[in-house]
Amino acid sequence: MTQDAPPFWTRSADALLADLGTSRDGLSAAEATERLARYGPNSDSAETHPGPARAIARRLLEPLSLILLAAGLVSAATGDAVGGSIIVVILGFSVLLDTYQEGQAVHAAAILRQSVAVSARVRRDGAFVAVAIEAVVPGDIVEVRAGDIIPADALILDSTAFTANEAALTGEPYPVDKRAGLVTATTPAEASNALFRGAIAQTGTATALVVGTGRATLFGSAAAALATAAAPSPFERDLHAYGLLTTRLTLALVVVVLTASIFLGRPLLQSLLFAVALAVGLTPELLPMITTVTLSRGAMRMAKRKVIVKRLASIHDLGAMTILCTDKTGTLTSAQISLARSIGATGIDDPEAARLGAMAAAFGGDRGALDTALVTASPDAAKDWTLAAQSVFDFDRRLGTVLATGAGGTILITKGAPEAVLAGCNLSEVDQAAILAQVRALAEQGLRAIAIASRPWTGPTHAPTRDDETNLVYAGLCAFADPPKATAPAAVARLQAAGIRLKILSGDDPVVVGRLAGLVGLATSRVLSGTDIAKLSDDALAVQVRNVDAYGRLAPDQKARLVRALQASGAIVGYLGDGINDAPALKLADIGLSVAGAASVAQASADMIMLDSDLGVVADGVEEGRRTFANILKYVRMGASSNFGNMLSMAAASLFLPFLPMLPTQILLNNLLYDVSEIGIPFDGVRAEAVARPQVWSMPALIRFAAVMGPLSSAFDLLTFAGLSLVFHVAAPEFRTAWFLESMATQILVIFVIRTNGRPWADLPRLALALSSLGALLVAMVLPFTSVGDWFGFVAPPLVVVASIGGITLAYLVLAELLKTFLFDHRPTKRARR
């Protein structure tokens, strides 16, 4: 079958049998073996994950990792083995922790996933035998019974009372009647004569001709999305861009300083050491570790909330999400059919129809979803009644009848499709038309209706025949719904309040989707169907997705197309789904979420798996992602405001002072203590307003922050230089010590200013950050006045110099607080997508 060929369910059984070179007697074992070699096993390519070596190599090839590795190696090669080792150890710890965390998450997800089926019954050499699911081939005749998972895409040859649950494939929550015969519909949801791999046989039996196996099935085409390489996530793209920017700045600064030092006639080795120290000082070596630790803590907190994080960066991406696309069945709804209304013969609500329907369902043998809903709604309806006889549900006539005997005598109850039941009732054509109009009105509300009728039974008891199903008294309609989860409206409102727009992408009927959208709180006046979308160009679709929030009767590729259209508009798109038809969209979305019990291919495509199928868990995860990013951003802002500024100051001073403003070992000590002060950042708290809106990594905002706060730090450094040289006239050793003290004080204390957009005294840091920062500051302030300070070339400056440094530091913090308010209030809230 070629890709351009018409759907197999639109062709006759004889034509397909001829094309596949088989017959209704099936294949011989030898033919099956030959076809297995030709078509391949009936399975999908397993989800592949890079081994530990490749995972580590991928992380090491990031720009930030490369520059850190280079700085560490050069430091060690030029004599600072301790400093170089520290840098390499920090980088290695970060990479290994990141690799381990994601490996554990992937392992946990693999345990959750379930196989589609283990065996199938096929006719080989004239007899039905059980074979491994992988051994089913095109041309096989397969037998499917109630409870089986459909092993392949197939055309029904014969069936008896057969229904299938295709919710995972099409989004349709109701069991679908399946029978032999030609159909002209081109969508799988309307292919009543076809079976699809991964669906579940609910009632009856069917014999079918296998047409497609493996990746040539509807299931397989969705699973094929796993074979495509995943695009970098928003967080990975942003981190990569930040690493490139830092690398360029570092190389430019090193080249300028090294060139100037050589031009001024300073020793080459000393100039090289100083340039390397500058590079190490400018590089945010703790960023990979702080990022990984922060994300890992977020993953552990989410695990306590029953969420398995397969990809650490997805925690940030969840916080950056601006649009969440979700399937309907199993996510917004429970996928459990319930009785919504019992409507009497007069057209108003009356429990009698539901009571009679529940009696018929209780005595009707195999219960489908609708029968189960009836019995659940009226569990005592059949109490004190016994089954006298029955005529099982006829799928051709679409009705069934029971005889029940009780204290009031024997009664015949018929239930089924409204058109079929009304044909046997004592009703005028006008009355029948009015009832059918009511059925259509219910359908527009997303409700599926069946009719109930009855009459007293007289005479001997026997199985009711078609002649007995006449002169019936119309009892009313039973209307069913796949209701939204009780928690869905509140969760939707919570996401909307957090700045996330919800869109429903479903394979179900557009009318049902529209009604559900209203029930969960989405104000939508229009629902686009898959047919509508197929007529739109990509440009036209990009316009429509801005205003339409509900979509129905979508094919898997159309869901992916909608996600792509939303991404093209600059949105960061999340997708929540649990069906086979959701796999392509899950793979393509910036953040894919699935649930426990979802189709294995959906779980494999997702970045996170929720063990509790509740949209509220997504809202919790959004807050966690934003909290994580806010703490990562604190570190980046620190580097922009103090570390970067200090390096500019050092570079400028090296061009004008007759001596190095700080020795290479002193720069490395400065950097080490500064890094220690930031270890508590992943454990810090975050203000409510920081998690109220989507968090995005805006490079222009960071550059602007650095352009303001970096020069501010440099200005106070230059003020310190001027005071030390022109006012106090200190010698080189005292100069270096005094500036070391000022540099450490401003770098460390500014974290308490820029960690919050509120006033520092009104939003105190968590204990871990306070201890790491103040502890590192205490060591920095005391060390130059001890004998250990002599090892680094420190000489204690006069007390008046120390007091002046205290005043400069205080002035810097006050001005930083004032400028911070301006920068925070003018941060952009949207960024262009790269």
XYZ file of C-alpha atoms in Angstrom, residues 103-647:
545
model
C 19.168 8.450 33.716
C 17.201 7.633 36.855
C 14.130 9.402 35.514
C 14.290 7.511 32.203
C 14.615 4.220 34.090
C 11.574 5.015 36.228
C 9.579 5.948 33.135
C 10.545 2.690 31.424
C 9.161 0.722 34.370
C 5.845 2.539 34.000
C 5.400 1.791 30.310
C 3.395 -1.276 29.359
C 3.577 -3.385 26.250
C 0.740 -3.136 23.735
C 0.072 -6.881 23.646
C 1.994 -10.109 24.022
C 0.234 -12.516 21.662
C -2.429 -12.692 18.979
C -4.641 -15.427 17.456
C -4.036 -15.820 13.725
C -5.112 -18.452 11.207
C -2.062 -20.402 10.063
C -2.287 -23.541 7.943
C -6.077 -23.465 8.283
C -6.286 -23.261 12.092
C -6.191 -20.437 14.627
C -3.027 -20.442 16.723
C -1.460 -18.036 19.198
C 1.676 -16.290 17.953
C 3.855 -13.555 19.377
C 2.545 -10.100 18.586
C 5.747 -9.340 16.681
C 5.057 -12.269 14.329
C 1.764 -10.936 12.926
C 2.188 -10.005 9.238
C 0.105 -8.353 6.496
C -2.228 -10.966 4.980
C -2.835 -12.753 8.288
C -6.403 -13.487 9.354
C -6.653 -12.496 12.995
C -9.350 -13.288 15.551
C -10.099 -10.729 18.270
C -12.252 -11.252 21.341
C -13.586 -9.022 24.102
C -10.723 -7.825 26.280
C -8.033 -8.278 23.613
C -5.755 -5.473 22.518
C -5.935 -5.129 18.735
C -2.557 -6.376 17.409
C -2.519 -4.655 13.982
C -4.496 -2.486 11.592
C -7.055 -4.755 9.929
C -10.268 -4.850 7.875
C -13.184 -6.677 9.496
C -14.364 -9.729 7.567
C -16.950 -10.990 10.090
C -18.068 -9.786 13.516
C -20.570 -10.622 16.230
C -21.706 -7.858 18.590
C -18.227 -6.361 18.362
C -17.303 -2.993 19.840
C -13.891 -1.443 20.395
C -12.597 1.270 22.692
C -10.500 3.594 20.527
C -10.116 6.429 23.036
C -6.315 6.225 22.968
C -6.326 6.464 19.170
C -9.105 8.865 18.263
C -10.149 10.474 21.553
C -13.675 9.022 21.242
C -14.610 7.866 24.789
C -17.629 5.750 23.767
C -17.243 2.178 22.494
C -17.436 2.088 18.694
C -19.580 -0.449 16.840
C -17.465 -2.417 14.364
C -18.817 -4.550 11.539
C -17.957 -5.662 8.006
C -18.945 -3.553 5.027
C -17.744 -0.721 2.825
C -17.439 2.818 4.154
C -16.479 6.001 2.354
C -15.220 7.993 5.336
C -11.548 8.953 5.132
C -10.857 9.498 8.849
C -10.022 6.618 11.222
C -12.641 7.810 13.721
C -15.385 7.053 11.167
C -13.946 3.751 9.899
C -16.585 1.413 11.351
C -15.214 -1.561 9.391
C -11.597 -1.249 10.527
C -9.605 -2.267 13.580
C -6.584 -0.285 14.684
C -3.566 -1.499 16.565
C -3.623 -0.487 20.227
C -7.434 -0.241 20.522
C -9.194 -2.539 22.988
C -11.917 -5.012 22.031
C -14.800 -4.326 24.416
C -17.568 -6.750 23.444
C -18.137 -9.615 21.006
C -15.731 -11.187 18.536
C -14.345 -10.275 15.129
C -12.324 -11.864 12.374
C -10.220 -9.454 10.361
C -7.656 -9.224 7.567
C -4.363 -7.715 8.730
C -3.435 -4.857 6.411
C -0.700 -2.992 8.281
C 1.793 -3.953 10.953
C 4.546 -2.199 12.888
C 5.233 1.316 11.727
C 2.704 0.943 8.890
C -0.138 1.192 11.438
C -1.866 4.235 12.884
C -0.142 3.411 16.171
C 3.186 2.960 14.426
C 3.038 6.252 12.567
C 2.504 7.994 15.907
C 5.350 6.028 17.455
C 7.607 7.044 14.571
C 7.773 10.485 16.161
C 10.116 8.956 18.739
C 12.690 8.213 16.062
C 13.138 11.877 15.183
C 15.797 13.834 16.992
C 14.340 16.109 19.637
C 14.934 19.811 19.068
C 16.756 21.666 21.851
C 14.384 22.828 24.558
C 13.873 26.550 25.312
C 16.102 26.285 28.379
C 18.834 24.457 26.476
C 18.754 27.061 23.713
C 18.913 29.910 26.211
C 21.755 28.348 28.195
C 23.666 27.699 24.981
C 23.211 31.321 23.887
C 24.343 32.581 27.286
C 27.394 30.328 27.112
C 28.327 31.685 23.675
C 27.963 35.274 24.904
C 30.137 34.598 27.943
C 32.734 32.852 25.804
C 33.000 35.797 23.416
C 33.294 38.328 26.235
C 35.905 36.250 28.020
C 38.073 35.755 24.936
C 37.830 39.438 24.010
C 38.819 40.567 27.520
C 41.717 38.135 27.738
C 43.090 39.193 24.342
C 42.874 42.904 25.229
C 44.514 42.496 28.643
C 47.237 40.162 27.411
C 48.061 42.440 24.480
C 48.168 45.535 26.697
C 50.361 43.841 29.312
C 52.881 42.721 26.718
C 52.810 46.180 25.121
C 53.594 47.738 28.519
C 56.627 45.483 28.840
C 55.459 43.225 31.665
C 56.854 39.664 31.910
C 55.114 37.283 29.502
C 54.458 34.524 32.084
C 53.051 36.967 34.629
C 50.844 38.547 31.954
C 49.612 35.133 30.840
C 48.805 34.107 34.409
C 46.932 37.340 34.970
C 44.928 36.884 31.747
C 44.036 33.313 32.722
C 42.974 34.488 36.161
C 40.745 37.091 34.523
C 39.188 34.402 32.320
C 38.505 32.181 35.312
C 37.091 35.117 37.238
C 34.730 36.095 34.457
C 33.508 32.563 33.747
C 30.440 31.489 35.788
C 31.912 28.123 36.710
C 29.175 27.364 39.218
C 26.364 27.926 36.722
C 26.249 24.298 35.498
C 26.298 22.986 39.062
C 23.780 25.498 40.401
C 21.539 24.804 37.419
C 21.752 21.046 37.885
C 21.330 21.132 41.665
C 18.394 23.524 41.401
C 16.706 21.432 38.722
C 17.431 18.220 40.654
C 15.839 19.645 43.786
C 12.868 20.632 41.674
C 12.667 17.084 40.289
C 12.719 15.639 43.804
C 9.975 17.990 44.949
C 7.908 17.083 41.900
C 8.454 13.380 42.571
C 6.796 13.915 45.958
C 3.870 15.345 44.000
C 3.755 12.171 41.884
C 5.530 13.527 38.811
C 8.446 11.725 37.170
C 10.771 14.188 35.435
C 12.472 12.473 32.495
C 14.392 15.560 31.322
C 15.673 17.996 33.948
C 15.523 21.069 31.701
C 11.791 20.444 31.224
C 11.202 21.792 34.746
C 12.316 25.235 33.577
C 10.441 24.847 30.292
C 7.245 24.114 32.211
C 7.676 27.387 34.061
C 8.301 29.239 30.790
C 5.221 27.722 29.126
C 2.742 30.254 27.748
C 0.254 27.878 26.067
C -0.845 24.428 27.224
C -2.474 22.178 24.645
C -4.313 19.226 26.115
C -6.183 16.215 24.873
C -9.690 15.765 26.239
C -10.156 12.132 27.142
C -8.337 11.089 30.301
C -6.901 14.534 30.972
C -9.788 16.996 31.210
C -12.297 14.163 31.490
C -12.116 10.897 33.374
C -12.914 8.788 30.257
C -15.658 7.140 32.358
C -19.128 7.441 30.860
C -21.834 8.543 33.293
C -25.581 9.063 33.068
C -26.198 12.798 32.658
C -29.991 12.947 32.294
C -33.062 10.728 32.436
C -35.778 12.302 30.290
C -39.354 11.062 30.417
C -41.876 10.715 27.612
C -43.115 14.249 28.206
C -39.665 15.692 27.532
C -38.865 16.641 31.123
C -36.475 14.922 33.520
C -37.968 11.741 34.935
C -36.076 8.892 36.687
C -38.361 6.219 35.230
C -36.446 5.983 31.953
C -33.175 5.470 33.817
C -34.778 2.869 36.116
C -36.063 0.792 33.207
C -32.776 1.216 31.356
C -30.823 0.032 34.406
C -33.051 -3.081 34.674
C -32.373 -3.899 31.018
C -28.649 -3.279 31.505
C -28.491 -5.448 34.640
C -30.047 -8.409 32.811
C -28.405 -7.761 29.450
C -25.301 -9.950 29.749
C -22.040 -8.317 28.615
C -22.007 -4.730 29.831
C -20.564 -1.975 27.748
C -19.756 1.496 29.040
C -23.349 2.709 28.669
C -24.815 -0.272 30.512
C -22.298 0.192 33.291
C -23.277 3.850 33.592
C -26.979 2.930 33.821
C -26.428 0.350 36.548
C -24.131 2.701 38.443
C -26.774 5.448 38.378
C -29.591 3.095 39.553
C -27.902 0.195 41.373
C -31.136 -1.111 42.934
C -33.276 -0.943 39.806
C -33.273 -4.722 39.260
C -33.807 -5.541 42.936
C -36.769 -7.930 43.449
C -36.824 -8.631 39.688
C -35.577 -11.726 37.881
C -34.650 -12.297 34.265
C -37.246 -14.366 32.460
C -35.763 -14.240 28.943
C -33.757 -11.952 26.725
C -32.853 -11.106 23.176
C -29.224 -9.993 23.194
C -28.277 -6.660 21.710
C -28.505 -6.866 17.916
C -25.775 -4.699 16.431
C -27.479 -4.665 13.054
C -30.789 -3.449 14.486
C -28.992 -1.515 17.283
C -31.284 -2.591 20.117
C -31.768 -5.331 22.696
C -34.709 -6.619 24.763
C -35.205 -8.346 28.113
C -38.177 -9.914 29.919
C -38.161 -9.250 33.647
C -40.525 -10.766 36.230
C -41.384 -9.153 39.547
C -44.226 -8.439 41.964
C -46.092 -6.481 39.318
C -45.904 -9.252 36.731
C -43.667 -9.576 33.664
C -42.496 -6.614 31.636
C -40.692 -6.337 28.297
C -38.029 -3.618 28.155
C -36.305 -2.551 24.942
C -33.389 -0.143 24.804
C -31.126 0.994 22.016
C -30.631 3.610 19.318
C -33.530 6.107 19.352
C -34.434 5.512 15.689
C -34.623 1.740 16.210
C -36.628 1.852 19.446
C -39.083 4.511 18.228
C -39.905 2.347 15.211
C -41.653 -0.100 17.563
C -43.484 2.487 19.677
C -47.088 3.649 19.443
C -46.133 7.170 18.402
C -47.162 9.417 15.566
C -44.646 10.625 13.035
C -44.887 14.091 14.566
C -44.063 12.742 18.037
C -41.174 10.684 16.688
C -39.768 13.721 14.868
C -39.986 15.761 18.075
C -38.101 13.094 20.038
C -35.395 12.809 17.375
C -35.055 16.600 17.415
C -34.526 16.325 21.159
C -31.844 13.696 20.531
C -30.066 16.093 18.154
C -30.303 18.893 20.721
C -28.694 16.635 23.304
C -25.919 15.805 20.826
C -25.229 19.517 20.426
C -24.701 19.596 24.176
C -22.200 16.754 23.881
C -24.608 14.107 25.216
C -25.196 10.701 23.640
C -28.756 9.381 23.981
C -30.458 5.987 23.884
C -34.215 5.368 23.969
C -36.128 3.178 26.413
C -39.539 1.576 25.776
C -41.591 -1.138 27.470
C -44.936 -2.931 27.597
C -46.578 -5.514 29.838
C -45.967 -9.130 28.787
C -48.726 -11.651 28.599
C -48.604 -15.252 27.516
C -45.876 -17.878 27.734
C -42.294 -16.829 28.350
C -39.833 -17.094 25.456
C -36.954 -15.139 24.028
C -38.387 -11.930 22.566
C -38.454 -11.753 18.789
C -38.714 -8.832 16.402
C -42.499 -9.276 16.347
C -42.611 -8.905 20.127
C -40.832 -5.529 19.960
C -43.957 -3.729 18.758
C -46.741 -1.706 20.379
C -44.183 -0.417 22.842
C -44.827 2.424 25.261
C -42.150 5.061 24.923
C -40.541 5.629 28.352
C -37.980 8.290 27.482
C -34.319 8.953 26.807
C -31.154 8.288 28.800
C -28.413 10.804 27.989
C -24.757 10.056 28.715
C -21.682 12.215 29.071
C -17.963 11.890 29.539
C -17.940 14.556 32.269
C -14.997 16.791 33.094
C -13.015 15.903 36.154
C -14.210 17.658 39.272
C -10.830 19.348 39.621
C -10.594 20.489 35.981
C -12.369 23.891 36.176
C -10.319 25.019 39.187
C -7.087 23.820 37.560
C -7.941 25.618 34.301
C -8.670 28.824 36.216
C -5.389 28.453 38.077
C -3.425 28.072 34.855
C -5.161 31.043 33.281
C -4.379 33.151 36.340
C -0.739 32.130 35.916
C -0.698 33.535 32.379
C -1.072 30.210 30.563
C -3.631 29.911 27.777
C -5.314 26.517 27.477
C -6.242 24.924 24.147
C -8.127 21.631 23.725
C -6.861 19.429 20.879
C -9.060 16.340 20.629
C -9.942 13.569 18.244
C -13.512 13.601 19.570
C -16.592 15.216 18.022
C -16.245 19.026 17.758
C -19.661 19.475 19.411
C -18.508 17.480 22.430
C -15.240 19.400 22.561
C -17.049 22.744 22.465
C -19.354 21.761 25.298
C -16.443 20.528 27.408
C -14.571 23.768 26.822
C -17.475 25.682 28.311
C -17.743 23.325 31.287
C -14.084 23.744 32.268
C -14.159 27.527 31.950
C -12.882 28.270 28.456
C -14.740 31.078 26.727
C -14.818 29.708 23.190
C -17.440 30.428 20.562
C -15.844 28.411 17.783
C -14.466 24.891 17.393
C -12.310 23.976 14.403
C -12.476 20.401 13.106
C -9.783 18.361 11.423
C -11.608 18.869 8.137
C -11.440 22.641 8.609
C -7.729 22.522 9.386
C -6.960 20.360 6.361
C -8.260 23.196 4.157
C -6.010 25.843 5.747
C -2.509 26.760 4.635
C 0.187 27.080 7.288
C -0.083 30.872 7.178
C -3.859 30.783 7.534
C -3.627 28.281 10.375
C -1.132 30.537 12.177
C -3.806 33.253 12.167
C -6.605 30.947 13.335
C -4.699 29.510 16.316
C -4.455 32.959 17.859
C -8.186 33.099 18.513
C -9.494 29.512 18.509
C -8.984 27.458 21.681
C -10.919 24.246 20.897
C -10.350 21.687 18.130
C -12.099 18.377 17.384
C -11.811 15.358 15.103
C -8.067 15.889 14.784
C -5.678 13.352 13.286
C -2.321 12.907 15.079
C -0.426 14.894 12.443
C -2.936 17.742 12.743
C -2.299 17.997 16.475
C 1.417 18.290 15.726
C 0.686 20.875 13.043
C -1.240 23.010 15.530
C 1.632 22.836 18.018
C 4.028 23.926 15.280
C 1.774 26.854 14.342
C 1.662 28.031 17.949
C 5.441 27.773 18.277
C 5.868 29.828 15.110
C 4.014 32.684 16.813
C 6.647 32.795 19.572
C 4.731 30.791 22.195
C 6.374 28.213 24.427
C 3.987 25.303 24.010
C 3.245 22.472 26.395
C 1.193 19.415 25.436
C -0.646 17.090 27.808
C -1.912 13.821 26.375
C -2.176 10.110 27.074
C -3.167 8.551 23.763
C -1.355 7.080 20.818
C -2.695 9.946 18.712
C -0.931 12.408 21.026
C 2.617 11.088 20.498
C 3.661 13.350 17.569
C 2.438 16.491 19.358
C 4.072 15.401 22.628
C 7.396 14.955 20.855
C 7.188 18.281 19.025
C 6.017 20.439 21.944
C 8.521 22.395 24.026
C 7.313 20.450 27.060
C 5.470 17.128 26.743
C 3.428 15.737 29.634
C 1.753 12.368 29.904
C 0.119 10.346 32.675
C 0.574 6.944 34.265
C -1.538 4.378 32.449
C -1.203 6.290 29.180
C -0.277 4.536 25.961
C 3.364 3.477 26.026
C 4.164 5.581 22.980
C 2.721 8.673 24.703
C 4.823 8.069 27.811
C 7.912 7.567 25.684
C 7.312 10.878 23.899
C 6.788 12.892 27.076
C 9.289 14.883 29.146
C 7.308 14.343 32.339
C 4.918 11.609 33.466
C 2.268 12.412 36.052
C 1.364 9.523 38.310
C -1.749 11.448 39.343
C -3.864 12.292 36.288
C -4.894 15.746 37.445
C -4.474 19.043 35.643
C -3.760 20.620 39.014
C -0.448 18.757 39.062
C 0.523 20.711 35.943
C -0.205 23.965 37.769
C 1.998 22.781 40.654
C 4.742 21.952 38.180
C 4.492 25.373 36.563
C 5.130 27.023 39.932
C 8.071 24.688 40.542
C 9.566 25.495 37.157
C 9.277 29.218 37.721
C 10.773 28.937 41.201
C 13.687 26.964 39.772
C 14.361 29.487 37.032
C 14.116 32.409 39.445
C 16.931 30.930 41.536
C 19.070 30.235 38.467
C 18.534 33.815 37.349
C 19.825 35.060 40.710
C 23.215 33.538 39.975
C 23.294 34.968 36.460
C 22.406 38.426 37.763
C 25.147 38.197 40.371
C 27.689 37.525 37.649
C 26.339 40.433 35.629
C 26.264 42.923 38.486
C 29.459 42.168 40.433
C 31.680 39.516 38.942
C 31.580 40.988 35.456
C 32.031 44.496 36.836
C 35.035 43.487 38.922
C 36.707 41.884 35.948
